[in-house]
Coordinates of C-alpha atoms and ligand atoms in Angstrom, one line a residue:
X704 CA -98.6 -11.6 75.9
X705 CA -97.2 -11.3 78.9
X706 CA -97.5 -7.8 81.0
X707 CA -95.1 -7.2 83.7
X708 CA -94.3 -4.7 86.5
X709 CA -91.2 -5.2 88.2
X710 CA -89.0 -2.8 90.0
X711 CA -85.7 -4.6 90.7
X712 CA -85.6 -7.0 87.5
X713 CA -86.6 -10.2 89.4
X714 CA -90.2 -10.0 88.3
X715 CA -88.7 -9.2 84.5
X716 CA -86.4 -12.1 84.5
X717 CA -88.5 -14.4 85.3
X718 CA -91.0 -12.4 82.3
X719 CA -88.0 -13.0 79.7
X720 CA -87.6 -16.8 80.7
X721 CA -91.2 -17.6 80.4
X722 CA -91.1 -16.0 77.1
X723 CA -88.3 -18.0 76.2
X724 CA -89.9 -21.0 76.9
X725 CA -93.0 -20.4 75.0
X726 CA -93.3 -20.7 71.8
X727 CA -93.4 -17.4 70.1
X728 CA -97.0 -15.6 70.1
X729 CA -98.1 -18.3 72.4
X730 CA -101.6 -17.4 72.9
X731 CA -101.7 -16.8 77.0
X732 CA -102.2 -14.0 78.6
X733 CA -99.5 -14.0 82.0
X734 CA -99.5 -11.6 84.5
X735 CA -96.3 -11.2 86.2
X736 CA -95.4 -8.9 89.0
X737 CA -93.6 -9.1 92.7
X738 CA -95.7 -9.8 95.9
X739 CA -96.0 -6.9 98.0
X740 CA -97.1 -7.4 101.7
X741 CA -98.5 -10.7 100.7
X742 CA -100.8 -8.8 97.8
X743 CA -100.9 -7.4 94.7
X744 CA -98.7 -4.5 93.9
X745 CA -101.3 -1.1 93.9
X746 CA -99.9 -0.2 90.4
X747 CA -100.6 -3.5 88.8
X748 CA -104.3 -3.3 90.5
X749 CA -104.9 0.1 89.2
X750 CA -103.6 -1.4 85.8
X751 CA -105.9 -4.6 85.7
X752 CA -109.2 -2.1 86.7
X753 CA -109.0 -0.4 83.8
X754 CA -108.8 -3.3 81.3
X755 CA -111.9 -5.3 79.6
X756 CA -111.1 -9.3 80.2
X757 CA -114.0 -10.5 78.6
X758 CA -113.4 -13.6 77.8
X759 CA -109.9 -13.9 78.2
X760 CA -108.1 -16.6 80.7
X761 CA -105.1 -14.5 82.8
X762 CA -102.6 -16.5 84.7
X763 CA -100.1 -15.2 87.6
X764 CA -97.2 -15.2 88.2
X765 CA -95.8 -13.6 91.0
X766 CA -92.1 -13.0 92.9
X767 CA -91.7 -13.0 96.4
X768 CA -88.9 -13.0 98.9
X769 CA -90.5 -15.7 100.8
X770 CA -94.0 -16.0 100.7
X771 CA -97.7 -14.9 99.0
X772 CA -100.3 -15.4 101.7
X773 CA -103.6 -15.6 100.1
X774 CA -102.5 -13.4 97.0
X775 CA -104.7 -16.0 94.6
X776 CA -108.0 -15.5 96.5
X777 CA -107.5 -11.2 95.1
X778 CA -106.0 -12.2 91.6
X779 CA -109.4 -14.6 91.3
X780 CA -111.8 -11.4 92.7
X781 CA -109.8 -8.7 90.5
X782 CA -109.6 -10.6 86.9
X783 CA -113.4 -11.7 87.8
X784 CA -114.1 -7.7 88.4
X785 CA -113.2 -6.9 84.9
X786 CA -114.6 -9.9 83.0
X787 CA -111.9 -12.6 82.8
X788 CA -111.2 -15.9 84.2
X789 CA -108.5 -16.3 86.6
X790 CA -106.0 -19.6 85.4
X791 CA -102.9 -20.6 86.7
X792 CA -101.8 -19.4 89.9
X793 CA -97.8 -19.6 90.6
X794 CA -95.2 -18.2 93.1
X795 CA -91.6 -17.8 92.4
X796 CA -89.1 -17.0 95.0
X797 CA -86.6 -14.9 94.4
X798 CA -84.4 -12.6 96.2
X799 CA -85.8 -10.2 98.9
X800 CA -85.7 -6.7 97.9
X801 CA -87.7 -5.4 101.1
X802 CA -85.8 -3.2 103.8
X803 CA -88.0 -1.3 105.1
X804 CA -88.4 -2.5 108.4
X805 CA -86.0 -3.2 111.2
X806 CA -85.8 -6.8 110.9
X807 CA -85.9 -7.0 107.1
X808 CA -82.8 -7.1 104.8
X809 CA -81.4 -8.0 101.3
X810 CA -80.5 -11.7 101.3
X811 CA -76.8 -13.1 101.3
X812 CA -75.2 -13.6 98.1
X813 CA -75.4 -17.2 98.7
X814 CA -78.9 -17.1 99.6
X815 CA -79.2 -15.0 96.9
X816 CA -77.8 -17.0 93.8
X817 CA -79.5 -20.2 95.0
X818 CA -83.1 -18.4 95.1
X819 CA -81.9 -17.4 91.1
X820 CA -80.9 -21.1 90.5
X821 CA -84.0 -22.6 91.7
X822 CA -86.2 -20.0 89.9
X823 CA -85.3 -20.9 86.9
X824 CA -86.4 -24.5 87.3
X825 CA -89.5 -23.5 88.8
X826 CA -90.1 -21.0 85.5
X827 CA -89.5 -23.6 83.2
X828 CA -91.7 -26.2 85.1
X829 CA -94.2 -23.2 84.5
X830 CA -93.9 -22.9 81.3
X831 CA -94.8 -26.6 80.8
X832 CA -98.0 -26.2 82.6
X833 CA -99.0 -23.1 80.9
X834 CA -98.5 -25.1 77.7
X835 CA -100.3 -28.2 78.8
X836 CA -103.5 -25.8 79.5
X837 CA -103.6 -27.3 82.8
X838 CA -105.1 -25.2 85.5
X839 CA -102.6 -25.0 88.3
X840 CA -102.3 -23.0 91.7
X841 CA -98.8 -23.5 93.1
X842 CA -97.8 -20.6 95.5
X843 CA -95.8 -20.6 98.9
X844 CA -98.6 -19.3 101.0
X845 CA -96.5 -19.3 104.4
X846 CA -98.3 -19.1 107.9
X847 CA -101.2 -16.7 108.9
X848 CA -102.0 -16.3 104.8
X849 CA -105.6 -15.2 106.0
X850 CA -104.0 -12.1 108.4
X851 CA -101.0 -11.2 106.4
X852 CA -103.1 -10.6 103.1
X853 CA -106.6 -10.0 105.0
X854 CA -105.5 -7.6 107.9
X855 CA -102.0 -6.8 106.8
X856 CA -102.1 -6.0 103.0
X857 CA -105.1 -3.4 103.0
X858 CA -103.0 -1.5 105.9
X859 CA -99.3 -1.2 104.3
X860 CA -100.2 0.9 101.9
X861 CA -102.7 2.7 103.9
X862 CA -100.4 3.6 106.9
X863 CA -97.5 1.5 106.5
X864 CA -95.7 2.7 103.3
X865 CA -95.7 6.5 102.8
X866 CA -93.7 8.3 99.5
X867 CA -92.6 11.3 102.4
X868 CA -90.6 8.9 104.2
X869 CA -88.0 8.9 101.2
X870 CA -85.1 10.9 101.1
X871 CA -81.3 11.8 100.4
X872 CA -78.6 11.7 102.6
X873 CA -75.4 13.9 102.2
X874 CA -74.1 10.9 99.8
X875 CA -75.9 11.9 97.2
X876 CA -74.3 13.4 94.2
X877 CA -76.9 14.4 92.3
X878 CA -76.4 12.2 89.1
X879 CA -80.2 11.4 88.4
X880 CA -80.2 7.6 88.1
X881 CA -83.2 7.5 91.2
X882 CA -85.1 10.5 89.1
X883 CA -84.7 8.8 85.1
X884 CA -85.5 5.2 86.5
X885 CA -88.6 5.4 88.7
X886 CA -91.2 3.6 87.2
X887 CA -93.7 5.7 87.7
X888 CA -91.5 8.6 86.9
X889 CA -92.6 9.8 90.7
X890 CA -89.4 11.7 91.2
X891 CA -88.2 15.2 90.5
X892 CA -84.8 17.1 90.1
X893 CA -84.9 19.9 92.9
X894 CA -83.3 23.0 92.1
X895 CA -79.8 21.2 93.2
X896 CA -80.7 18.2 91.2
X897 CA -81.3 16.0 93.4
X898 CA -84.2 13.8 94.0
X899 CA -87.7 15.4 95.0
X900 CA -90.8 12.1 95.5
X901 CA -93.9 12.9 94.7
X902 CA -97.4 11.3 95.5
X903 CA -97.4 8.3 92.7
X904 CA -95.0 6.1 94.2
X905 CA -95.1 2.6 93.5
X906 CA -93.1 1.7 96.5
X907 CA -91.2 -0.6 94.4
X908 CA -87.5 0.7 95.8
X909 CA -86.0 0.6 92.8
X910 CA -85.2 4.3 93.8
X911 CA -83.2 2.9 96.8
X912 CA -81.6 -0.1 95.4
X913 CA -80.1 1.7 92.0
X914 CA -78.4 4.1 94.2
X915 CA -74.8 3.8 93.4
X916 CA -73.9 6.3 96.1
X917 CA -76.2 4.4 98.6
X918 CA -77.9 7.7 99.0
X919 CA -81.5 7.0 99.3
X920 CA -83.1 6.1 102.7
X921 CA -86.5 5.4 103.9
X922 CA -87.1 7.1 107.0
X923 CA -84.2 6.0 109.2
X924 CA -85.3 2.2 108.3
X925 CA -82.5 1.7 105.5
X926 CA -79.6 3.2 107.3
X927 CA -77.4 -0.1 108.0
X928 CA -79.0 -2.2 105.1
X929 CA -77.8 -3.5 101.9
X930 CA -78.7 -3.2 98.3
X931 CA -80.0 -5.7 95.5
X932 CA -80.7 -5.4 91.7
X933 CA -81.1 -9.0 89.4
X934 CA -77.6 -9.5 87.9
X935 CA -79.4 -8.6 84.3
X936 CA -81.2 -5.2 85.6
X937 CA -79.8 -3.0 83.7
X938 CA -81.4 -4.7 80.1
X939 CA -84.4 -6.4 81.6
X940 CA -86.2 -3.7 82.6
X941 CA -85.9 -2.2 79.2
X942 CA -87.0 -5.4 77.7
X943 CA -90.2 -5.1 80.0
X944 CA -91.1 -1.3 80.2
X945 CA -93.2 -1.6 83.1
X946 CA -96.9 -2.5 82.1
Ligands
LIG2283 C1 -93.0 -3.0 99.1 C2 -92.8 -4.5 98.8 C3 -93.5 -5.7 99.6 C4 -92.9 -6.7 99.3 N1 -93.9 -7.8 100.6 C5 -93.0 -9.0 100.4 C6 -93.7 -9.7 100.6 O1 -95.2 -9.6 101.5 N2 -93.7 -11.1 100.8 C7 -92.7 -11.7 100.5 O2 -92.0 -12.7 100.3 N3 -91.8 -10.6 99.3 C8 -92.0 -9.1 99.3 N4 -91.1 -8.7 99.1 C9 -90.5 -9.4 98.3 C10 -90.8 -8.9 96.4 O3 -91.9 -9.3 96.6 C11 -89.3 -10.0 96.1 O4 -88.3 -9.5 96.4 C12 -89.8 -9.8 94.5 O5 -88.8 -10.9 93.7 C13 -89.3 -8.4 93.6 O6 -89.3 -8.5 92.3 P1 -89.0 -7.4 91.5 O7 -87.6 -7.5 91.4 O8 -89.5 -7.5 90.2 O9 -89.6 -6.0 92.2 C14 -91.9 -7.1 98.9 C15 -90.9 -6.2 98.4 C16 -91.2 -4.6 98.4 C17 -90.5 -3.9 97.7

């Protein structure tokens, strides 16, 4: 069973390829999701906290723009707290989607295409390892993993990301795309049909990246930033309805 959470389709693409490479109904529990601030997205944590995983080996495949920090430690303690056993843990580098800090933007077309090519090869290797039954930890921790996962991650959602910082600009055409595609159903239409953000934000940034008028903004940070969607976003997101 593959459980997937995905904002712009990167993790859904990995989930899809894994599904194709594993035999039908392969008996493995695999979670696929993006790395958020060197940790597991809160929406995935909440989902797993509601499960009884007794007797299950739980594999994790995360996608990241660059690196994961010590996400494996968080995975281990989360899975064990639900009675499960942490299995193999992998990261796959994919095009970056985080644009809410001054020095961060999406990747160039060339870098994004290269990452997608290399990711496909890595997912094929991951499928082989899972089939072999071997337990492997293969993640790109990056520099200062303890600081990133232990200090920045817990602060990021408490003080860093704030749903109230999302707003629309004068370019908004009230098309409703951000509203209908929000994975948490956290965006509603105001009287003029334009979006209003609630408090149940997954911080996936899908509302920002799907807006064809580039009218969704996060504070002033996204003013000169670009957008990214996985090339197969449309059907991948329908296939892997979030968690
Ligand atoms: C809120 C947020 C935080 C992120 N934090 C990290 C990070 O700590 N390290 C990293 O390499 N990529 C980070 N990224 C990039 C995503 O993990 C990466 O682009 C991922 O493949 C997106 O997958 P998706 O399309 O399935 O959502 C972050 C993205 C978002 C939206």
